[in-house]
PDB file of C-alpha atoms and ligand atoms in Angstrom:
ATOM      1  CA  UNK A   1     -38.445  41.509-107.200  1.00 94.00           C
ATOM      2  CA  UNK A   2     -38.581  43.297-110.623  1.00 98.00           C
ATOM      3  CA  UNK A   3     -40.864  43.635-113.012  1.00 98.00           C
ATOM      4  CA  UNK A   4     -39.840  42.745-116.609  1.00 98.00           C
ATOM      5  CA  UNK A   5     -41.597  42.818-119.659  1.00 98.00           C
ATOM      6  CA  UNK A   6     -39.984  41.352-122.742  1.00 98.00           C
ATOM      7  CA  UNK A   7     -41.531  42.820-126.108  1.00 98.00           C
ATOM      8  CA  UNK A   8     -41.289  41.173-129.177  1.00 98.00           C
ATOM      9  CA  UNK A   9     -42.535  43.046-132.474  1.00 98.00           C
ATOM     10  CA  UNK A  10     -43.798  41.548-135.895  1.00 98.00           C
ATOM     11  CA  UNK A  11     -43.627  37.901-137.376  1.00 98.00           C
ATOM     12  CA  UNK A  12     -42.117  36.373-134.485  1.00 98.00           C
ATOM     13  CA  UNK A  13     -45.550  34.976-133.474  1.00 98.00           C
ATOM     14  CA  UNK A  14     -44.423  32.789-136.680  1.00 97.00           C
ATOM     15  CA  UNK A  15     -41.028  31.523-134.864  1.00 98.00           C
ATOM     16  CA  UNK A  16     -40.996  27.528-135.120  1.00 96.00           C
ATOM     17  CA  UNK A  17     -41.946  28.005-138.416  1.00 96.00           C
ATOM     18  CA  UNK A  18     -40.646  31.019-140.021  1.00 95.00           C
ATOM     19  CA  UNK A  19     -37.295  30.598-141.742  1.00 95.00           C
ATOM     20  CA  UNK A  20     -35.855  28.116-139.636  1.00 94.00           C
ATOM     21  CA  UNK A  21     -32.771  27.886-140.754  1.00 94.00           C
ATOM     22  CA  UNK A  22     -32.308  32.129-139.747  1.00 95.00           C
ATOM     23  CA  UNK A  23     -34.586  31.485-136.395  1.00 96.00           C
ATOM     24  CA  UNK A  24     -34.802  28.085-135.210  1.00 93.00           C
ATOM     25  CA  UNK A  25     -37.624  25.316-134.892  1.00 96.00           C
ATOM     26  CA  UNK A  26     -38.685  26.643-131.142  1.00 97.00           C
ATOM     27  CA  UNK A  27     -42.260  28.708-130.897  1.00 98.00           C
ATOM     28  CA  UNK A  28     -42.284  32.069-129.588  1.00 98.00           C
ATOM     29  CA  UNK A  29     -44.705  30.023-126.769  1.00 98.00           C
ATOM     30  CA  UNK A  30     -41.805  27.619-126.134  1.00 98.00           C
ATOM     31  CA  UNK A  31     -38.765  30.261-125.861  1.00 98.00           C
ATOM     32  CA  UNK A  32     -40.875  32.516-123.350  1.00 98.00           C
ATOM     33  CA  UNK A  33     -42.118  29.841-120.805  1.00 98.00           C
ATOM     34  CA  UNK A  34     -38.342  29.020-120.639  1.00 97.00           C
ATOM     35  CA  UNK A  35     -37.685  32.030-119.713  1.00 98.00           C
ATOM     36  CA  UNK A  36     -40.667  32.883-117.203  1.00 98.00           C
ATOM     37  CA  UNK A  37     -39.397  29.759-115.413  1.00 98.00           C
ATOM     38  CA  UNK A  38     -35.985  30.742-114.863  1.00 98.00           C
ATOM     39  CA  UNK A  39     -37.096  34.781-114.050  1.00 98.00           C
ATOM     40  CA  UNK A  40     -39.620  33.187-111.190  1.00 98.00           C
ATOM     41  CA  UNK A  41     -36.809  30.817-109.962  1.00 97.00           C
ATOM     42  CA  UNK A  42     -34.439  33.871-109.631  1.00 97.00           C
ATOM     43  CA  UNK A  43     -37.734  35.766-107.416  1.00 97.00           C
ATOM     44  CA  UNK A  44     -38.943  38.010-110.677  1.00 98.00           C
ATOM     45  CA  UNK A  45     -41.690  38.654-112.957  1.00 98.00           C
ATOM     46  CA  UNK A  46     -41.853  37.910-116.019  1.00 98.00           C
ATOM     47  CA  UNK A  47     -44.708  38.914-119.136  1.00 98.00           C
ATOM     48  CA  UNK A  48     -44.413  38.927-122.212  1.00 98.00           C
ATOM     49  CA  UNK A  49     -46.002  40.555-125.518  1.00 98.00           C
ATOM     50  CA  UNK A  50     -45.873  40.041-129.157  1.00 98.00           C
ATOM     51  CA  UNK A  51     -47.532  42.457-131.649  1.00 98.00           C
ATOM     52  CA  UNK A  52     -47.345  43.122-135.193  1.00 98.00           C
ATOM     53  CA  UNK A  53     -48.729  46.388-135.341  1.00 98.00           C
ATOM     54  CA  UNK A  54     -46.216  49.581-135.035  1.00 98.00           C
ATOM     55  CA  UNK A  55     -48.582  51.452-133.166  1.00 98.00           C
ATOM     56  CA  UNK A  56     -49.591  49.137-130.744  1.00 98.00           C
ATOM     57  CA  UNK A  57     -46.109  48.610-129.916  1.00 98.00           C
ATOM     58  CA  UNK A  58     -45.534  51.908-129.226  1.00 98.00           C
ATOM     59  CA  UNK A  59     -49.072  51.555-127.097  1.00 98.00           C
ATOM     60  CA  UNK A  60     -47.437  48.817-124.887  1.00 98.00           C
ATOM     61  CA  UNK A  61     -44.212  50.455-124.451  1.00 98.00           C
ATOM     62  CA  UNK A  62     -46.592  53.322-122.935  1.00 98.00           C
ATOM     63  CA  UNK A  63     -48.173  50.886-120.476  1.00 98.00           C
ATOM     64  CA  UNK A  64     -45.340  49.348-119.832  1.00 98.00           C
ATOM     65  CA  UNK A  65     -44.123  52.522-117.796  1.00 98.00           C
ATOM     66  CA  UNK A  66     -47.572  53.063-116.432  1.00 98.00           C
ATOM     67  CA  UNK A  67     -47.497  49.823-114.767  1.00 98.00           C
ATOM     68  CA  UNK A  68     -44.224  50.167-113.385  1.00 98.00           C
ATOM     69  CA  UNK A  69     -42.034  47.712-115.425  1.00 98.00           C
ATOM     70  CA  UNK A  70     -38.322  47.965-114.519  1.00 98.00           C
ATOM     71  CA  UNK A  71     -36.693  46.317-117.234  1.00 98.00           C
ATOM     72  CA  UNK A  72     -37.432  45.141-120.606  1.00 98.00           C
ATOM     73  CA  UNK A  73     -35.818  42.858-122.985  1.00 99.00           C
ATOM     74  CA  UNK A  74     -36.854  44.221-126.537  1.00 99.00           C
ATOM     75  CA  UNK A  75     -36.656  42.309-129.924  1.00 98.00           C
ATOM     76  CA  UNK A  76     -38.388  45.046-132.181  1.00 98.00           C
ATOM     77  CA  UNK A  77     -38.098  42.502-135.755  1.00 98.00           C
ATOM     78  CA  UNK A  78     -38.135  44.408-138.566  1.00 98.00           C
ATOM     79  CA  UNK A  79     -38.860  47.427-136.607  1.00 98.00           C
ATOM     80  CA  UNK A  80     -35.294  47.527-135.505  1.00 98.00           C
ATOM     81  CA  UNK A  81     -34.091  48.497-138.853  1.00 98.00           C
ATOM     82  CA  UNK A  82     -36.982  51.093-139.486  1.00 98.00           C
ATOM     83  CA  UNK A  83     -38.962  52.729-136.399  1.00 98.00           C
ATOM     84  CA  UNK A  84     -38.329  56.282-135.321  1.00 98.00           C
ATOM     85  CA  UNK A  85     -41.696  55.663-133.452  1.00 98.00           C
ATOM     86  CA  UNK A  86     -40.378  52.711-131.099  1.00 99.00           C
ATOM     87  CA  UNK A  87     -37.330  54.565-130.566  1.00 99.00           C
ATOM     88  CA  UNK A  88     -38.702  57.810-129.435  1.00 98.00           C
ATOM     89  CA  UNK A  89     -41.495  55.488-127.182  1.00 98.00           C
ATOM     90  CA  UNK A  90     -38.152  53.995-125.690  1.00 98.00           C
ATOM     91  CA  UNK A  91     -36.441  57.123-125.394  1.00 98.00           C
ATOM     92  CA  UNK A  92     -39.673  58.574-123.585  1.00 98.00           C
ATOM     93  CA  UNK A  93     -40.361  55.983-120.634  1.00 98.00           C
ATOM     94  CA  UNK A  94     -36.637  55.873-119.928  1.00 98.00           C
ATOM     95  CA  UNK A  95     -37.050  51.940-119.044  1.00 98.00           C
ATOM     96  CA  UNK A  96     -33.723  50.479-119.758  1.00 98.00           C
ATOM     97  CA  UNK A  97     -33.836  47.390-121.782  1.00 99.00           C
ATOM     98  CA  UNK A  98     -31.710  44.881-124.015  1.00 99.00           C
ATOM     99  CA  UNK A  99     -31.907  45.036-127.349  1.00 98.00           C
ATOM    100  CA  UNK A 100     -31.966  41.071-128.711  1.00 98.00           C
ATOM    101  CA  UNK A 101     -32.292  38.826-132.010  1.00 98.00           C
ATOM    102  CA  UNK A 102     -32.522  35.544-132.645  1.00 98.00           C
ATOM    103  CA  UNK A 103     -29.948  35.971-135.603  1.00 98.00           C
ATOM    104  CA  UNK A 104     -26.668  37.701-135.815  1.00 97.00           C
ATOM    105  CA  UNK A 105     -27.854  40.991-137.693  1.00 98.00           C
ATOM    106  CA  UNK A 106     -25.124  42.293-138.503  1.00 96.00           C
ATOM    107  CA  UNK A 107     -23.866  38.967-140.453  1.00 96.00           C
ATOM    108  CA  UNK A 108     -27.096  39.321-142.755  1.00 97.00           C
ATOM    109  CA  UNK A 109     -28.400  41.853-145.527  1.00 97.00           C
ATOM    110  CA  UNK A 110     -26.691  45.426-145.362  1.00 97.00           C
ATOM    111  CA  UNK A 111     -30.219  47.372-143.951  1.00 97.00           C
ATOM    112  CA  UNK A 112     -30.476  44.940-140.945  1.00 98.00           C
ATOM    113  CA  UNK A 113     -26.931  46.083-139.412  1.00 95.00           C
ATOM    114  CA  UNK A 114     -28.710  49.390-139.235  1.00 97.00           C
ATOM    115  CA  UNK A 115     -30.598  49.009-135.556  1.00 98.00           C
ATOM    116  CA  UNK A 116     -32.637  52.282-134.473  1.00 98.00           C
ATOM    117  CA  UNK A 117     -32.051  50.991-130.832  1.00 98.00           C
ATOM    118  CA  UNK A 118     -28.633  49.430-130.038  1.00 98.00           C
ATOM    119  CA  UNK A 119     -27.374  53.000-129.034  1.00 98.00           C
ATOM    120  CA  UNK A 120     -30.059  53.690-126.495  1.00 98.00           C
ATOM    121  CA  UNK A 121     -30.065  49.624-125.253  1.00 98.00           C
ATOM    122  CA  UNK A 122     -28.081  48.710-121.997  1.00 98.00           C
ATOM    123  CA  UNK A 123     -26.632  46.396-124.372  1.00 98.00           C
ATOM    124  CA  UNK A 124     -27.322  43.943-127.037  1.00 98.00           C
ATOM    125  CA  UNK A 125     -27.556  39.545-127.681  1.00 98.00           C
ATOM    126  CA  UNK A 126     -27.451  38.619-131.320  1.00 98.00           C
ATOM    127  CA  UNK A 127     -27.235  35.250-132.690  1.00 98.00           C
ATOM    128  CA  UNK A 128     -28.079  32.634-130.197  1.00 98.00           C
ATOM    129  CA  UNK A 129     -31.571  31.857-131.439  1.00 97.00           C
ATOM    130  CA  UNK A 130     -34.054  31.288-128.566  1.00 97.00           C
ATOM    131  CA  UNK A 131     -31.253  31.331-126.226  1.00 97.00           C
ATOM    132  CA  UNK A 132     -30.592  35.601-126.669  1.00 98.00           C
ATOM    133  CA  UNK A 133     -33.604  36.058-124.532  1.00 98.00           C
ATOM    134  CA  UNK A 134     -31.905  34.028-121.882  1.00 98.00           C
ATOM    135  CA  UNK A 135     -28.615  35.475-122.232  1.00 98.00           C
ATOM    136  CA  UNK A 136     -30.531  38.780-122.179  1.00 98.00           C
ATOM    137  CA  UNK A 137     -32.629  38.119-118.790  1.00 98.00           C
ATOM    138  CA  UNK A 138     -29.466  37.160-117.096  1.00 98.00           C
ATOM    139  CA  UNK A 139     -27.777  40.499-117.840  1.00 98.00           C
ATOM    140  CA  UNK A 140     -30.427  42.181-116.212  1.00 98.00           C
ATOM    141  CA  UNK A 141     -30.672  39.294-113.144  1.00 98.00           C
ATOM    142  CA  UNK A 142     -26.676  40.676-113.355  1.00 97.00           C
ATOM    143  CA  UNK A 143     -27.592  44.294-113.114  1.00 97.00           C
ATOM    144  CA  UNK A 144     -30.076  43.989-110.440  1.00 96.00           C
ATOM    145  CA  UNK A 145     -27.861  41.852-108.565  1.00 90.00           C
ATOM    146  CA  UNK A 146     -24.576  42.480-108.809  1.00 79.00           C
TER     147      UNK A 146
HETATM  148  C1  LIG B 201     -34.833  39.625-135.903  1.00 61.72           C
HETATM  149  C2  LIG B 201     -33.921  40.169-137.009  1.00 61.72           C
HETATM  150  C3  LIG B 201     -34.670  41.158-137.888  1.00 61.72           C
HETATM  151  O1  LIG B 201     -33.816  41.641-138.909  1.00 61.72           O
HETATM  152  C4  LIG B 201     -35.857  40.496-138.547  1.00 61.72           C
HETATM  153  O2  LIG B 201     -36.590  41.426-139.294  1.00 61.72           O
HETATM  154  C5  LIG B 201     -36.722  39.781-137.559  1.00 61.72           C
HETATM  155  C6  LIG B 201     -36.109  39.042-136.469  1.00 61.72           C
HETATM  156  C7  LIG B 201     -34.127  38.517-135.084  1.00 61.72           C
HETATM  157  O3  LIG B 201     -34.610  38.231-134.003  1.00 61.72           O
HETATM  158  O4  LIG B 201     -33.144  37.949-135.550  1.00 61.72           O
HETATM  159  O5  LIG B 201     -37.940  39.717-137.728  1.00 61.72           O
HETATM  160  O6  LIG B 201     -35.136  40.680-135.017  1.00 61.72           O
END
């Protein structure tokens, strides 16, 4: 059994009603319990975060490696194009992790194909709304069981 915690930085505790044309009419609520159902019917666990606040991302990425988290699935918003901070937290606990958005960045505005984290990320889901996370957990389901 691993232990995976998928982080999700700010405004996405808005999904379902944020821009739904970019992101879809699902809640944040909605996409995760999805996806806690089908990491506990492949034997793992699953939490999940969402925080607004740099700083106490950076603060969960640090308890995320005291508590022994193997894997994480990461969708740092707006962070992504921006945070030295998150990457460097990354880059510190060494847990590996997929990078994922709900849109396809790199098909929007110029400063969101910049991502502080797809170079450090086992790999990286853009585009499939709610459904990245899912495509994301199975990578790592495909990792740890090859
Ligand atoms: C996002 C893409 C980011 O550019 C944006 O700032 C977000 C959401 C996505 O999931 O598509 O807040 O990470």
């Amino acid at each position: 059994m691993a232990k995976i915690l998928v982080l999700n930085g700010p405004n996405l505790n808005l999904l379902g009603r944020r821009e739904p044309e970019h992101y879809g009419y699902r809640t944040l609520a909605e996409i995760m319990e999805d996806l806690d159902r089908f990491a506990g019917a492949c034997g793992h666990e699953l939490s999940w975060v969402q925080e607004n606040s740099e700083g106490v991302l950076v603060d969960a990425i640090h308890t995320a490696a005291n508590e022994g988290v193997d894997y994480m699935i990461f969708n740092p918003a707006a962070y992504t194009h921006t945070s030295v901070a998150l990457r460097d937290a990354m880059l510190a606990v060494r847990i590996p992790f997929v990078e994922v958005h709900l849109t396809a960045t790199s098909a929007r505005e110029p400063f969101r194909q910049v991502s502080y984290f797809s170079d450090i990320a086992l790999g990286v889901i853009t585009g499939f709304r709610g459904e990245s996370y899912t495509l994301a957990l199975q990578a790592i389901i495909n990792i740890i069981e090859p």
